[in-house]
Amino acid sequence: ALAITPPGGGPPPHRHAREDELFIVVSGRVEFLIDGAWRSAEPGTVVFVPRGVAHTFRNAGDTPVQQWVLTTPGGFDRFFAECADVFTDAAAAGTAPDMGRILAAFARHG
């Protein structure tokens, strides 16, 4: 899925029990925290995070970051679909996204 992250945005640190994750930075400036070390990534950078490894990322620039996020095995896209619903609901209500709903979705999808 093509993910767009606003300036300063990114998920909390986490790890996946079932999925490996691959990021391909398309545009913007993103920083990844992988096993305790921050790494900068510019457009064209590919970052692989094996399952079980603690990680996060943040938009370190002043424009939206676009990156392809690929997970294997398949099925994790259902988590992203649930998160999209949370962000859509928040935008419609003019509120911040409900992190409780996001964390519940994360628990369901590992």
GROMACS .gro file of N, CA and C in nm:
model
  330
    1ALA      N    1   0.084  -0.118   0.000
    1ALA     CA    2   0.000   0.000   0.000
    1ALA      C    3   0.088   0.124   0.000
    2LEU      N    4   0.044   0.227  -0.070
    2LEU     CA    5   0.115   0.355  -0.067
    2LEU      C    6   0.068   0.430   0.057
    3ALA      N    7   0.160   0.454   0.149
    3ALA     CA    8   0.127   0.523   0.274
    3ALA      C    9   0.175   0.667   0.266
    4ILE      N   10   0.093   0.758   0.314
    4ILE     CA   11   0.128   0.900   0.319
    4ILE      C   12   0.128   0.942   0.465
    5THR      N   13   0.240   0.999   0.508
    5THR     CA   14   0.257   1.040   0.648
    5THR      C   15   0.282   1.190   0.653
    6PRO      N   16   0.201   1.264   0.731
    6PRO     CA   17   0.219   1.409   0.739
    6PRO      C   18   0.346   1.445   0.816
    7PRO      N   19   0.395   1.569   0.800
    7PRO     CA   20   0.513   1.612   0.876
    7PRO      C   21   0.496   1.584   1.025
    8GLY      N   22   0.600   1.525   1.084
    8GLY     CA   23   0.599   1.492   1.226
    8GLY      C   24   0.527   1.363   1.258
    9GLY      N   25   0.456   1.305   1.163
    9GLY     CA   26   0.375   1.186   1.189
    9GLY      C   27   0.454   1.056   1.180
   10GLY      N   28   0.393   0.953   1.232
   10GLY     CA   29   0.448   0.818   1.230
   10GLY      C   30   0.386   0.737   1.341
   11PRO      N   31   0.396   0.605   1.334
   11PRO     CA   32   0.336   0.519   1.436
   11PRO      C   33   0.421   0.512   1.562
   12PRO      N   34   0.363   0.463   1.672
   12PRO     CA   35   0.446   0.439   1.791
   12PRO      C   36   0.538   0.320   1.764
   13PRO      N   37   0.647   0.309   1.841
   13PRO     CA   38   0.733   0.191   1.825
   13PRO      C   39   0.652   0.064   1.844
   14HIS      N   40   0.683  -0.037   1.762
   14HIS     CA   41   0.608  -0.163   1.766
   14HIS      C   42   0.692  -0.272   1.701
   15ARG      N   43   0.641  -0.393   1.708
   15ARG     CA   44   0.702  -0.507   1.637
   15ARG      C   45   0.590  -0.594   1.585
   16HIS      N   46   0.617  -0.664   1.477
   16HIS     CA   47   0.520  -0.756   1.418
   16HIS      C   48   0.562  -0.898   1.450
   17ALA      N   49   0.468  -0.977   1.500
   17ALA     CA   50   0.498  -1.117   1.533
   17ALA      C   51   0.494  -1.205   1.409
   18ARG      N   52   0.414  -1.166   1.309
   18ARG     CA   53   0.391  -1.254   1.194
   18ARG      C   54   0.446  -1.202   1.062
   19GLU      N   55   0.468  -1.072   1.050
   19GLU     CA   56   0.502  -1.016   0.919
   19GLU      C   57   0.641  -0.954   0.915
   20ASP      N   58   0.707  -0.972   0.801
   20ASP     CA   59   0.824  -0.893   0.764
   20ASP      C   60   0.769  -0.769   0.694
   21GLU      N   61   0.841  -0.657   0.705
   21GLU     CA   62   0.792  -0.532   0.646
   21GLU      C   63   0.902  -0.469   0.561
   22LEU      N   64   0.862  -0.421   0.444
   22LEU     CA   65   0.954  -0.357   0.352
   22LEU      C   66   0.898  -0.219   0.319
   23PHE      N   67   0.981  -0.116   0.333
   23PHE     CA   68   0.943   0.021   0.303
   23PHE      C   69   1.024   0.068   0.183
   24ILE      N   70   0.959   0.133   0.088
   24ILE     CA   71   1.027   0.196  -0.025
   24ILE      C   72   0.987   0.343  -0.022
   25VAL      N   73   1.083   0.429   0.010
   25VAL     CA   74   1.055   0.572   0.023
   25VAL      C   75   1.041   0.631  -0.118
   26VAL      N   76   0.924   0.693  -0.143
   26VAL     CA   77   0.895   0.753  -0.273
   26VAL      C   78   0.927   0.902  -0.270
   27SER      N   79   0.882   0.972  -0.166
   27SER     CA   80   0.908   1.116  -0.157
   27SER      C   81   0.911   1.157  -0.010
   28GLY      N   82   0.980   1.267   0.015
   28GLY     CA   83   0.990   1.320   0.151
   28GLY      C   84   1.114   1.269   0.222
   29ARG      N   85   1.123   1.308   0.348
   29ARG     CA   86   1.239   1.270   0.431
   29ARG      C   87   1.186   1.196   0.552
   30VAL      N   88   1.224   1.070   0.565
   30VAL     CA   89   1.174   0.986   0.673
   30VAL      C   90   1.292   0.931   0.753
   31GLU      N   91   1.269   0.911   0.880
   31GLU     CA   92   1.369   0.849   0.968
   31GLU      C   93   1.308   0.722   1.027
   32PHE      N   94   1.388   0.616   1.030
   32PHE     CA   95   1.345   0.488   1.084
   32PHE      C   96   1.421   0.458   1.212
   33LEU      N   97   1.350   0.410   1.313
   33LEU     CA   98   1.412   0.358   1.435
   33LEU      C   99   1.400   0.207   1.427
   34ILE      N  100   1.514   0.139   1.416
   34ILE     CA  101   1.515  -0.007   1.404
   34ILE      C  102   1.613  -0.061   1.507
   35ASP      N  103   1.561  -0.140   1.600
   35ASP     CA  104   1.642  -0.197   1.708
   35ASP      C  105   1.725  -0.091   1.780
   36GLY      N  106   1.663   0.024   1.808
   36GLY     CA  107   1.727   0.127   1.889
   36GLY      C  108   1.814   0.226   1.815
   37ALA      N  109   1.830   0.214   1.683
   37ALA     CA  110   1.915   0.306   1.608
   37ALA      C  111   1.832   0.380   1.503
   38TRP      N  112   1.842   0.513   1.501
   38TRP     CA  113   1.773   0.595   1.400
   38TRP      C  114   1.855   0.598   1.273
   39ARG      N  115   1.786   0.587   1.159
   39ARG     CA  116   1.849   0.593   1.027
   39ARG      C  117   1.766   0.684   0.937
   40SER      N  118   1.831   0.773   0.864
   40SER     CA  119   1.762   0.860   0.769
   40SER      C  120   1.741   0.787   0.638
   41ALA      N  121   1.629   0.819   0.572
   41ALA     CA  122   1.599   0.757   0.443
   41ALA      C  123   1.543   0.861   0.349
   42GLU      N  124   1.605   0.875   0.235
   42GLU     CA  125   1.563   0.969   0.132
   42GLU      C  126   1.486   0.891   0.024
   43PRO      N  127   1.422   0.960  -0.069
   43PRO     CA  128   1.353   0.890  -0.178
   43PRO      C  129   1.446   0.790  -0.248
   44GLY      N  130   1.391   0.673  -0.275
   44GLY     CA  131   1.467   0.566  -0.338
   44GLY      C  132   1.524   0.466  -0.239
   45THR      N  133   1.523   0.501  -0.110
   45THR     CA  134   1.575   0.411  -0.007
   45THR      C  135   1.477   0.297   0.017
   46VAL      N  136   1.532   0.177   0.034
   46VAL     CA  137   1.452   0.060   0.068
   46VAL      C  138   1.496   0.015   0.208
   47VAL      N  139   1.398  -0.005   0.296
   47VAL     CA  140   1.426  -0.046   0.434
   47VAL      C  141   1.351  -0.176   0.462
   48PHE      N  142   1.422  -0.278   0.506
   48PHE     CA  143   1.362  -0.406   0.540
   48PHE      C  144   1.363  -0.423   0.691
   49VAL      N  145   1.248  -0.460   0.748
   49VAL     CA  146   1.237  -0.485   0.891
   49VAL      C  147   1.182  -0.627   0.909
   50PRO      N  148   1.266  -0.721   0.956
   50PRO     CA  149   1.216  -0.857   0.976
   50PRO      C  150   1.118  -0.865   1.093
   51ARG      N  151   1.028  -0.962   1.087
   51ARG     CA  152   0.934  -0.983   1.197
   51ARG      C  153   1.009  -0.997   1.329
   52GLY      N  154   0.947  -0.946   1.435
   52GLY     CA  155   1.007  -0.955   1.568
   52GLY      C  156   1.099  -0.840   1.604
   53VAL      N  157   1.133  -0.754   1.508
   53VAL     CA  158   1.226  -0.644   1.534
   53VAL      C  159   1.148  -0.516   1.567
   54ALA      N  160   1.181  -0.455   1.681
   54ALA     CA  161   1.115  -0.330   1.721
   54ALA      C  162   1.153  -0.219   1.624
   55HIS      N  163   1.051  -0.139   1.583
   55HIS     CA  164   1.076  -0.033   1.486
   55HIS      C  165   0.965   0.071   1.488
   56THR      N  166   0.994   0.183   1.427
   56THR     CA  167   0.898   0.287   1.397
   56THR      C  168   0.959   0.374   1.289
   57PHE      N  169   0.882   0.470   1.242
   57PHE     CA  170   0.934   0.570   1.150
   57PHE      C  171   0.866   0.702   1.180
   58ARG      N  172   0.928   0.811   1.134
   58ARG     CA  173   0.867   0.943   1.149
   58ARG      C  174   0.902   1.027   1.027
   59ASN      N  175   0.809   1.113   0.991
   59ASN     CA  176   0.834   1.209   0.885
   59ASN      C  177   0.920   1.318   0.945
   60ALA      N  178   1.043   1.329   0.898
   60ALA     CA  179   1.139   1.426   0.953
   60ALA      C  180   1.148   1.553   0.870
   61GLY      N  181   1.056   1.567   0.774
   61GLY     CA  182   1.059   1.685   0.688
   61GLY      C  183   0.938   1.774   0.707
   62ASP      N  184   0.921   1.866   0.614
   62ASP     CA  185   0.807   1.958   0.623
   62ASP      C  186   0.705   1.936   0.512
   63THR      N  187   0.718   1.826   0.440
   63THR     CA  188   0.620   1.786   0.339
   63THR      C  189   0.578   1.642   0.367
   64PRO      N  190   0.463   1.599   0.317
   64PRO     CA  191   0.422   1.460   0.340
   64PRO      C  192   0.524   1.360   0.285
   65VAL      N  193   0.540   1.250   0.356
   65VAL     CA  194   0.623   1.139   0.310
   65VAL      C  195   0.530   1.040   0.239
   66GLN      N  196   0.575   0.993   0.123
   66GLN     CA  197   0.505   0.885   0.055
   66GLN      C  198   0.600   0.767   0.049
   67GLN      N  199   0.549   0.651   0.091
   67GLN     CA  200   0.631   0.531   0.083
   67GLN      C  201   0.542   0.410   0.061
   68TRP      N  202   0.595   0.317  -0.016
   68TRP     CA  203   0.527   0.189  -0.032
   68TRP      C  204   0.560   0.106   0.091
   69VAL      N  205   0.457   0.042   0.148
   69VAL     CA  206   0.475  -0.045   0.263
   69VAL      C  207   0.425  -0.183   0.221
   70LEU      N  208   0.515  -0.279   0.219
   70LEU     CA  209   0.483  -0.415   0.178
   70LEU      C  210   0.506  -0.509   0.294
   71THR      N  211   0.412  -0.596   0.320
   71THR     CA  212   0.427  -0.693   0.428
   71THR      C  213   0.409  -0.833   0.372
   72THR      N  214   0.479  -0.927   0.435
   72THR     CA  215   0.466  -1.067   0.396
   72THR      C  216   0.472  -1.150   0.522
   73PRO      N  217   0.389  -1.251   0.539
   73PRO     CA  218   0.285  -1.293   0.444
   73PRO      C  219   0.172  -1.191   0.437
   74GLY      N  220   0.081  -1.211   0.342
   74GLY     CA  221  -0.030  -1.120   0.319
   74GLY      C  222  -0.131  -1.120   0.434
   75GLY      N  223  -0.221  -1.024   0.431
   75GLY     CA  224  -0.328  -1.014   0.529
   75GLY      C  225  -0.320  -0.892   0.617
   76PHE      N  226  -0.201  -0.834   0.631
   76PHE     CA  227  -0.186  -0.718   0.719
   76PHE      C  228  -0.254  -0.595   0.661
   77ASP      N  229  -0.289  -0.600   0.533
   77ASP     CA  230  -0.361  -0.489   0.471
   77ASP      C  231  -0.494  -0.463   0.542
   78ARG      N  232  -0.550  -0.564   0.606
   78ARG     CA  233  -0.675  -0.543   0.681
   78ARG      C  234  -0.653  -0.447   0.798
   79PHE      N  235  -0.536  -0.451   0.860
   79PHE     CA  236  -0.503  -0.354   0.965
   79PHE      C  237  -0.504  -0.212   0.909
   80PHE      N  238  -0.439  -0.193   0.793
   80PHE     CA  239  -0.433  -0.060   0.733
   80PHE      C  240  -0.573  -0.012   0.695
   81ALA      N  241  -0.658  -0.102   0.650
   81ALA     CA  242  -0.796  -0.063   0.615
   81ALA      C  243  -0.871  -0.015   0.740
   82GLU      N  244  -0.854  -0.085   0.852
   82GLU     CA  245  -0.919  -0.042   0.976
   82GLU      C  246  -0.866   0.095   1.021
   83CYS      N  247  -0.735   0.114   1.009
   83CYS     CA  248  -0.677   0.244   1.047
   83CYS      C  249  -0.729   0.355   0.957
   84ALA      N  250  -0.745   0.327   0.829
   84ALA     CA  251  -0.800   0.428   0.738
   84ALA      C  252  -0.938   0.471   0.783
   85ASP      N  253  -1.019   0.375   0.830
   85ASP     CA  254  -1.152   0.408   0.882
   85ASP      C  255  -1.142   0.502   1.002
   86VAL      N  256  -1.046   0.476   1.091
   86VAL     CA  257  -1.028   0.559   1.210
   86VAL      C  258  -0.992   0.702   1.168
   87PHE      N  259  -0.900   0.716   1.074
   87PHE     CA  260  -0.858   0.849   1.029
   87PHE      C  261  -0.970   0.920   0.954
   88THR      N  262  -1.047   0.847   0.877
   88THR     CA  263  -1.162   0.906   0.806
   88THR      C  264  -1.265   0.957   0.905
   89ASP      N  265  -1.295   0.876   1.007
   89ASP     CA  266  -1.391   0.918   1.110
   89ASP      C  267  -1.341   1.043   1.183
   90ALA      N  268  -1.212   1.046   1.215
   90ALA     CA  269  -1.156   1.161   1.286
   90ALA      C  270  -1.163   1.287   1.200
   91ALA      N  271  -1.131   1.273   1.073
   91ALA     CA  272  -1.136   1.389   0.984
   91ALA      C  273  -1.279   1.442   0.972
   92ALA      N  274  -1.375   1.352   0.963
   92ALA     CA  275  -1.515   1.393   0.952
   92ALA      C  276  -1.562   1.464   1.078
   93ALA      N  277  -1.512   1.420   1.194
   93ALA     CA  278  -1.552   1.479   1.322
   93ALA      C  279  -1.465   1.599   1.361
   94GLY      N  280  -1.356   1.620   1.289
   94GLY     CA  281  -1.265   1.730   1.323
   94GLY      C  282  -1.188   1.704   1.451
   95THR      N  283  -1.159   1.576   1.479
   95THR     CA  284  -1.089   1.538   1.600
   95THR      C  285  -0.962   1.460   1.565
   96ALA      N  286  -0.882   1.432   1.667
   96ALA     CA  287  -0.764   1.348   1.649
   96ALA      C  288  -0.808   1.203   1.632
   97PRO      N  289  -0.730   1.122   1.561
   97PRO     CA  290  -0.764   0.981   1.549
   97PRO      C  291  -0.772   0.913   1.685
   98ASP      N  292  -0.864   0.820   1.699
   98ASP     CA  293  -0.884   0.746   1.823
   98ASP      C  294  -0.779   0.636   1.835
   99MET      N  295  -0.674   0.664   1.914
   99MET     CA  296  -0.564   0.567   1.928
   99MET      C  297  -0.611   0.437   1.991
  100GLY      N  298  -0.715   0.441   2.071
  100GLY     CA  299  -0.770   0.317   2.128
  100GLY      C  300  -0.818   0.224   2.019
  101ARG      N  301  -0.884   0.278   1.918
  101ARG     CA  302  -0.930   0.195   1.806
  101ARG      C  303  -0.812   0.142   1.725
  102ILE      N  304  -0.711   0.225   1.707
  102ILE     CA  305  -0.593   0.181   1.632
  102ILE      C  306  -0.521   0.070   1.708
  103LEU      N  307  -0.504   0.087   1.838
  103LEU     CA  308  -0.437  -0.016   1.919
  103LEU      C  309  -0.518  -0.146   1.922
  104ALA      N  310  -0.651  -0.135   1.925
  104ALA     CA  311  -0.736  -0.254   1.921
  104ALA      C  312  -0.720  -0.326   1.788
  105ALA      N  313  -0.712  -0.251   1.679
  105ALA     CA  314  -0.691  -0.312   1.548
  105ALA      C  315  -0.555  -0.379   1.543
  106PHE      N  316  -0.454  -0.313   1.599
  106PHE     CA  317  -0.320  -0.372   1.602
  106PHE      C  318  -0.320  -0.503   1.678
  107ALA      N  319  -0.389  -0.508   1.791
  107ALA     CA  320  -0.398  -0.631   1.870
  107ALA      C  321  -0.462  -0.743   1.791
  108ARG      N  322  -0.564  -0.709   1.713
  108ARG     CA  323  -0.632  -0.812   1.631
  108ARG      C  324  -0.543  -0.865   1.521
  109HIS      N  325  -0.454  -0.781   1.471
  109HIS     CA  326  -0.375  -0.819   1.354
  109HIS      C  327  -0.228  -0.847   1.388
  110GLY      N  328  -0.195  -0.848   1.515
  110GLY     CA  329  -0.060  -0.885   1.557
  110GLY      C  330   0.043  -0.779   1.532
   0.00000   0.00000   0.00000
